[in-house]
Structure formats: C-alpha cells, structure tokens
PDB file of C-alpha atoms in Angstrom:
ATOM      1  CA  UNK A   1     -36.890  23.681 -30.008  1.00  0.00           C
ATOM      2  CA  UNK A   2     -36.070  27.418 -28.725  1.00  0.00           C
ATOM      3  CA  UNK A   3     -36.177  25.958 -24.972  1.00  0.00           C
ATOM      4  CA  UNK A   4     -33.062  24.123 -26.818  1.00  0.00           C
ATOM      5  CA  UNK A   5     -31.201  26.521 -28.470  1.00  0.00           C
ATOM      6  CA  UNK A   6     -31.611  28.627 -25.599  1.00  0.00           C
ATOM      7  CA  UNK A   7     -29.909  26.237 -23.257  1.00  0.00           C
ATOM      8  CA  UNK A   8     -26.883  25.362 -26.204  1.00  0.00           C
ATOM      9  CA  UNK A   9     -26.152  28.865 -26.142  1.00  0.00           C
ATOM     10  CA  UNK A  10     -25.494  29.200 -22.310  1.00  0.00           C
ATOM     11  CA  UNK A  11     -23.934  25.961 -22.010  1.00  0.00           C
ATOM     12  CA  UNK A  12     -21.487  27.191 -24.770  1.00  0.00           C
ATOM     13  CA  UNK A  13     -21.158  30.411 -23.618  1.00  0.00           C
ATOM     14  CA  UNK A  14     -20.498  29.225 -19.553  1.00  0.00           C
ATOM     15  CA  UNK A  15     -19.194  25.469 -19.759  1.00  0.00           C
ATOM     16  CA  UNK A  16     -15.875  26.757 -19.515  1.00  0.00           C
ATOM     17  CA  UNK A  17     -16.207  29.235 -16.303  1.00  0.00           C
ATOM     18  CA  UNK A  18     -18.192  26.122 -14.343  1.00  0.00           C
ATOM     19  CA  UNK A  19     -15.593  23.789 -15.465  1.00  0.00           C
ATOM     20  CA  UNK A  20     -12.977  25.994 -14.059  1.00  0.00           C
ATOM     21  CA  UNK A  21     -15.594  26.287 -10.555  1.00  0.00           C
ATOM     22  CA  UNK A  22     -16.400  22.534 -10.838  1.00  0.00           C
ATOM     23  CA  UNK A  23     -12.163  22.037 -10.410  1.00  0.00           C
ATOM     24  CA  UNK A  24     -11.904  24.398  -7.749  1.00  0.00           C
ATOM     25  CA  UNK A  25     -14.687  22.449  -5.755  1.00  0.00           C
ATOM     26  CA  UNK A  26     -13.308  19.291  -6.354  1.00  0.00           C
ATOM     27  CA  UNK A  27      -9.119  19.293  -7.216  1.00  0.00           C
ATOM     28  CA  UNK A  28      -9.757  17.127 -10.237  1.00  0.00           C
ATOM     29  CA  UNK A  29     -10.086  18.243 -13.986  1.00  0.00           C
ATOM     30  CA  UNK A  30     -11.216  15.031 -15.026  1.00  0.00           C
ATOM     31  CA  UNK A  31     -13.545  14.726 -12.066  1.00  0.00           C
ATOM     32  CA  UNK A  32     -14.464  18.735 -12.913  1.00  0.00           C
ATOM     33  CA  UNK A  33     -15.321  17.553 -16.185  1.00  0.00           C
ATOM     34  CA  UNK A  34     -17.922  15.091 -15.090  1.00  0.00           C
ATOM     35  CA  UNK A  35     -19.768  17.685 -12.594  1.00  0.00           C
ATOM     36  CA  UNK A  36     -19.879  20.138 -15.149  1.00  0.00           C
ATOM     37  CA  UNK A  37     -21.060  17.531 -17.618  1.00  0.00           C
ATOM     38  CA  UNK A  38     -23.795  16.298 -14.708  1.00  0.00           C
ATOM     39  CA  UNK A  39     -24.761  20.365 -13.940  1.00  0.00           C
ATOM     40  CA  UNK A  40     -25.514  20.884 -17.430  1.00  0.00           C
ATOM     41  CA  UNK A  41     -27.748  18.067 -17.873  1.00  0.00           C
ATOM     42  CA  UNK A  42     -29.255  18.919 -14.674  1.00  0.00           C
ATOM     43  CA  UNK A  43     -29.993  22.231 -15.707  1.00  0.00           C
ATOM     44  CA  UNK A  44     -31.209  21.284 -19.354  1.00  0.00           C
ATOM     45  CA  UNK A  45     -33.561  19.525 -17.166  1.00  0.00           C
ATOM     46  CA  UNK A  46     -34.640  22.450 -15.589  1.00  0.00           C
ATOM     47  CA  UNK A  47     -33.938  25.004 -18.246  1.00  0.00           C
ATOM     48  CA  UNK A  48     -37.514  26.319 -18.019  1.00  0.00           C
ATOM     49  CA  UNK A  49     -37.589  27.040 -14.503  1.00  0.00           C
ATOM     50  CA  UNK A  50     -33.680  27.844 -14.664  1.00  0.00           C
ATOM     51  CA  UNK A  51     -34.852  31.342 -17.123  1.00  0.00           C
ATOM     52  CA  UNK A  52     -37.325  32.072 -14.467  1.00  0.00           C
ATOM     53  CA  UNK A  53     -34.237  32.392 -11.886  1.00  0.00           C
ATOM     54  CA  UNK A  54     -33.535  35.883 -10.769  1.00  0.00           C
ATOM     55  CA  UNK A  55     -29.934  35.167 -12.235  1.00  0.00           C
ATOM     56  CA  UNK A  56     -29.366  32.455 -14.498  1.00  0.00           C
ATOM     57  CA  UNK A  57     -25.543  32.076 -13.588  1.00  0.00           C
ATOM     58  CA  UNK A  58     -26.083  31.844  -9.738  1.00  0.00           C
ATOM     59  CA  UNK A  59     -28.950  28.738 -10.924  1.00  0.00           C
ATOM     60  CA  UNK A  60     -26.199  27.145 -12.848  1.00  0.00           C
ATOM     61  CA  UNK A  61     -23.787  27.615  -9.556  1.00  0.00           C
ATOM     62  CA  UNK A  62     -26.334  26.212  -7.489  1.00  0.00           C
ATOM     63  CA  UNK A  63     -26.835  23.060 -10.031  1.00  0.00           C
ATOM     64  CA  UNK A  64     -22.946  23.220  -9.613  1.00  0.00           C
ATOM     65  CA  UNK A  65     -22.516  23.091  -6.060  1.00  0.00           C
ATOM     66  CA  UNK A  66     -26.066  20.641  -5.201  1.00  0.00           C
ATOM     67  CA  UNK A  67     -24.157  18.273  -7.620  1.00  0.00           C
ATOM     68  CA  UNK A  68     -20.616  18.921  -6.574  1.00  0.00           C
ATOM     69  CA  UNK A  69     -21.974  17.604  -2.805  1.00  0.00           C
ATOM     70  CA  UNK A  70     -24.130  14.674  -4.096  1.00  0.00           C
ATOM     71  CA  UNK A  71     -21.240  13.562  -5.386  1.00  0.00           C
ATOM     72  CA  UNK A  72     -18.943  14.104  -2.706  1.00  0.00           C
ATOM     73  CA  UNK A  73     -21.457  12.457  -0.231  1.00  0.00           C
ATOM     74  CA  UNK A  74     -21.401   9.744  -2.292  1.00  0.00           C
ATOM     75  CA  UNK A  75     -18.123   8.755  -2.546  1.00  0.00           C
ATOM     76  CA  UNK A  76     -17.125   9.973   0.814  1.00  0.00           C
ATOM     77  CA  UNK A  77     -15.416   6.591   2.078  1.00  0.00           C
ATOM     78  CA  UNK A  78     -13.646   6.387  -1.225  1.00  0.00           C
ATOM     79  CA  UNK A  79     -12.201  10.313  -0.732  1.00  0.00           C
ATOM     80  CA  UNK A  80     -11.114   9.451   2.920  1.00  0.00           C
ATOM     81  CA  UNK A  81      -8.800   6.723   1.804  1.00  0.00           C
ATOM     82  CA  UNK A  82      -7.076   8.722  -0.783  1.00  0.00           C
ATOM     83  CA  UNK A  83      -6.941  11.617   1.579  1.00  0.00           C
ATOM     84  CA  UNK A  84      -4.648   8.675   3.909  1.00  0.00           C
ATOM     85  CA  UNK A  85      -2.107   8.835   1.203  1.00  0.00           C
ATOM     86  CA  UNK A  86      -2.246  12.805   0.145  1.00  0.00           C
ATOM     87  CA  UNK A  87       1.144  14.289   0.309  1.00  0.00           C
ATOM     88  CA  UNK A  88       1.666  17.344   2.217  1.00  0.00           C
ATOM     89  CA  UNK A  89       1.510  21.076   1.237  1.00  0.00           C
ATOM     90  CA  UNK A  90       4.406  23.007   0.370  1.00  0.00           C
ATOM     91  CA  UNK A  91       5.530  25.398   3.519  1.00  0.00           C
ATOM     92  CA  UNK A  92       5.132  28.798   1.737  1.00  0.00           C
ATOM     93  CA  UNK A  93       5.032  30.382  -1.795  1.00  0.00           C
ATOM     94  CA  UNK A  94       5.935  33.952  -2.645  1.00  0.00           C
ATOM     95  CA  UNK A  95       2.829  36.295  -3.105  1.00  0.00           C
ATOM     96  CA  UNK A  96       1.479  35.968  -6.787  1.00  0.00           C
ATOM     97  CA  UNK A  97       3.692  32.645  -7.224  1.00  0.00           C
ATOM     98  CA  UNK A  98       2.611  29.307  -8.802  1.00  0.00           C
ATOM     99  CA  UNK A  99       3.522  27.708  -6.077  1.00  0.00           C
ATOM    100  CA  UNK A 100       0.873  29.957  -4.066  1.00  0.00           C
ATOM    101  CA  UNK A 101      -1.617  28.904  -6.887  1.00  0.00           C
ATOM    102  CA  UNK A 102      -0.745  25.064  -5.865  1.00  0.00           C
ATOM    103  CA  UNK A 103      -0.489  25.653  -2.432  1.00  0.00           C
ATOM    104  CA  UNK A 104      -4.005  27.249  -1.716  1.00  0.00           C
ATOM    105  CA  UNK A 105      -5.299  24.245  -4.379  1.00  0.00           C
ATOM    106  CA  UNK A 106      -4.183  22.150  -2.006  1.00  0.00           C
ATOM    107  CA  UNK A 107      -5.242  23.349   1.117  1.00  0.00           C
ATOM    108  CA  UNK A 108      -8.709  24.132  -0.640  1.00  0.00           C
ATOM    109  CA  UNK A 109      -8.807  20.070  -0.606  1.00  0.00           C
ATOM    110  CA  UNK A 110      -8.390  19.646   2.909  1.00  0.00           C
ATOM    111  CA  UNK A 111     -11.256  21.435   3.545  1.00  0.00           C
ATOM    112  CA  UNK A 112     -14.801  19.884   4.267  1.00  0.00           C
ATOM    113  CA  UNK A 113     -16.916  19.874   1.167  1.00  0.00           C
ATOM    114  CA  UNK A 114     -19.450  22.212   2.164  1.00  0.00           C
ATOM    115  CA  UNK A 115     -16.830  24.725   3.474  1.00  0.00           C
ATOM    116  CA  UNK A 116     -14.997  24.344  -0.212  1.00  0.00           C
ATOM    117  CA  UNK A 117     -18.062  25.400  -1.956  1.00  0.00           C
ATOM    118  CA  UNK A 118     -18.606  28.496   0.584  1.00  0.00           C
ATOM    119  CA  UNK A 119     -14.664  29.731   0.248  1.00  0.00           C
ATOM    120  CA  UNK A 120     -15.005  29.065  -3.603  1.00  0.00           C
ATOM    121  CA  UNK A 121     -18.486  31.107  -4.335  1.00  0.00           C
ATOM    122  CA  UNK A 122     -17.140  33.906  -1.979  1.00  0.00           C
ATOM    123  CA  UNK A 123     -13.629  34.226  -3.723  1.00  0.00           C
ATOM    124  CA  UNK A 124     -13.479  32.249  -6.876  1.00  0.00           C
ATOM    125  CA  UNK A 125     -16.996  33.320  -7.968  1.00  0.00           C
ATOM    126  CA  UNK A 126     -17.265  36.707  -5.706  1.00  0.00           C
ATOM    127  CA  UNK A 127     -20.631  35.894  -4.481  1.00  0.00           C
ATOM    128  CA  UNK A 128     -22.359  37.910  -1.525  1.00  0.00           C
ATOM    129  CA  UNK A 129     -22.967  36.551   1.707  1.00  0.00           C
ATOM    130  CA  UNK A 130     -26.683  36.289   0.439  1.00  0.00           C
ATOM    131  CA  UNK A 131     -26.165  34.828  -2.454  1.00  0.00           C
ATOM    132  CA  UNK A 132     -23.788  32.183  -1.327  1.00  0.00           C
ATOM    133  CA  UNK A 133     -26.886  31.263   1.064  1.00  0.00           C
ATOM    134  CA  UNK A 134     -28.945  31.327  -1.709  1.00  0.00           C
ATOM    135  CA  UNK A 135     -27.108  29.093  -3.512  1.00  0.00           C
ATOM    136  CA  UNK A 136     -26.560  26.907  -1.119  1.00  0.00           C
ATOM    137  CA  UNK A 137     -29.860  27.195   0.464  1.00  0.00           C
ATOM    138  CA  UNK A 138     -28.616  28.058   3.883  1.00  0.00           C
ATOM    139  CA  UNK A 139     -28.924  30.995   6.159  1.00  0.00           C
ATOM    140  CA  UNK A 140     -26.896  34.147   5.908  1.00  0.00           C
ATOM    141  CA  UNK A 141     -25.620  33.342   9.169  1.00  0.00           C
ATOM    142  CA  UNK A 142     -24.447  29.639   8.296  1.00  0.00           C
ATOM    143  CA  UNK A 143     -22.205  31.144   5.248  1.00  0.00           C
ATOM    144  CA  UNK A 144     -20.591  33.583   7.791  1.00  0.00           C
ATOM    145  CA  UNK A 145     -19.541  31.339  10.136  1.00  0.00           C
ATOM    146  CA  UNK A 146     -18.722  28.754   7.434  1.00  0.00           C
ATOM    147  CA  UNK A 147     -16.889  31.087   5.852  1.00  0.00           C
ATOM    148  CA  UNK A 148     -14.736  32.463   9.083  1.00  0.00           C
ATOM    149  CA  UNK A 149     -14.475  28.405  10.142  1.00  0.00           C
ATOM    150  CA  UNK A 150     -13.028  27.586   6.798  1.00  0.00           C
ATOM    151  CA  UNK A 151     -10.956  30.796   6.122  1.00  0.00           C
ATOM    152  CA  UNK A 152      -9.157  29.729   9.953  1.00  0.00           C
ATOM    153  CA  UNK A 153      -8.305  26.331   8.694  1.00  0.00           C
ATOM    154  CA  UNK A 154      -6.643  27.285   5.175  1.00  0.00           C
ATOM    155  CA  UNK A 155      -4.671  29.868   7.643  1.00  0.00           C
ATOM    156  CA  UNK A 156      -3.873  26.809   9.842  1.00  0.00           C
ATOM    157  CA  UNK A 157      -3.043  24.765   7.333  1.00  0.00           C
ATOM    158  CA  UNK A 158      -0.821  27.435   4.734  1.00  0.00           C
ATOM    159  CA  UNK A 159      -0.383  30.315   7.458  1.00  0.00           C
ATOM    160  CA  UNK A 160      -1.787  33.911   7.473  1.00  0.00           C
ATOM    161  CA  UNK A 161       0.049  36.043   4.997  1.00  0.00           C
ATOM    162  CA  UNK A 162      -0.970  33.172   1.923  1.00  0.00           C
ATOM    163  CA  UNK A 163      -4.273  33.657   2.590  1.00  0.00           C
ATOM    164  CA  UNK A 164      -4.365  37.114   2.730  1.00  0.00           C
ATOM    165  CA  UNK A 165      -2.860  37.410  -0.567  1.00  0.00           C
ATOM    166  CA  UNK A 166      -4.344  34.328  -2.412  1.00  0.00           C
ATOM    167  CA  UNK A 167      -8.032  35.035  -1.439  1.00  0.00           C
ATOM    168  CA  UNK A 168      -8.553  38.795  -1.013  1.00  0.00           C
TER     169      UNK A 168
END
C-alpha cells in the first residue's frame, strides 16, 4: 500500500505541470486531459521501476511524451483532416502579448509530432540536449538537428523576432 501512496502523492503533487506539458504537445485541454490521465496510469504501472529512475519527473515526461506519440500515431489520418480545415496564424503579436502566447500555440501545432515534443522539453520543460534524448530515447545528435529543423519552421511559419522572444 506505500507503493500507492507513494504514487498519489506525485500524481497530486505533478498532475497539474504534465497537464499543462500534455496541452503544449497536443493543442487540446480536453485531449491534454486524457494523456495526462493515460501517463499516470502508465506510470502507476511502472511506479516501482519509475522510483528507480535517476529523476522521477523526466520518467513521468518520458511516460508523457511515449504516450503523447502513440496517440498521435494513432489517430494520424484523423489529425490530417482537421489540419485541412485549420485556420491560419495571426501575422505578428507584440513581444510578451497574448496574441504571441496564441500565435506560437499555433504554430507549435503545425509542427510534426516528434519535433513538438523536442521544442516543448527544450523550452517548455528546459530540458538538456541529453535529457531530451533521454527522454525520447534518441541520440544527442537527433535532438539537435530536430531541434534546429523545428526551431526553422516555427520561424517560417511566425517569422524570426516571435521566436526569439517566445522561446528563449
């Protein structure tokens, strides 16, 4: 029953902060909702070996993320005919703006999934290079030039001086 109790108290304690990551991977807080719903009985599932981890919050963002794409290969077909009727992105947005907020949001969903998880545990969770690979159990090398691929489309698609501001 300590195994448990153990596991309530994290979940309590971090539902909230992999909520907010589960919307920033995916653009949906109901959708959020459900990953961070499936990542928490994921890692209940695993809580023994999850204690063992070197870090028990960059397990849970691993649970996070391996979810977050299970789910997105899943439904891919379904995602690319909604993406047929997105609306655009607004032009620009004043540094520090709402409208920046909403603008990067947005351009974080044109992404690729697995280029969304690498921009959001770089910036949104301030991850190193190594232990974004870790997380996603990829090379060093793969998260830098996923990172420097993905950071060149959101400047495509919102131009340079948003992402400058909104990410760094």
């Amino acid at each position: 029953m300590d195994r448990l109790e153990g596991f309530a108290e994290y979940a309590g304690a971090r539902q909230r902060h992999l909520r907010r990551s589960a919307y920033l991977l995916c653009g949906d807080w109901h959708l959020a909702e459900d990953l961070t719903q499936m990542t928490l009985v994921n890692l209940c599932r695993s809580w023994g070996r999850a204690q063992r981890a070197a870090s028990l919050d960059a397990y849970a963002h691993t649970v996070l993320v391996n979810t977050f794409l299970r789910h997105k290969r899943k439904y891919q077909r379904q995602a690319e005919r909604a993406a047929q009727y997105s609306s655009g992105i607004p032009e620009t947005a004043p540094a520090d703006s709402p409208d920046l907020r909403l603008s990067l949001q947005a351009a974080l969903q044109l992404l690729p999934a697995r280029a969304r998880a690498v921009v959001v545990l770089r910036f949104w969770e301030d991850l190193s290079v190594e232990a974004t690979a870790a997380a996603l159990g990829c090379s060093i090398g793969n998260v830098k030039s996923q990172t420097s691929r993905a950071l060149a489309r959101l400047r495509e698609i919102v131009g340079d001086s948003l992402i400058d501001t909104g990410l760094r």
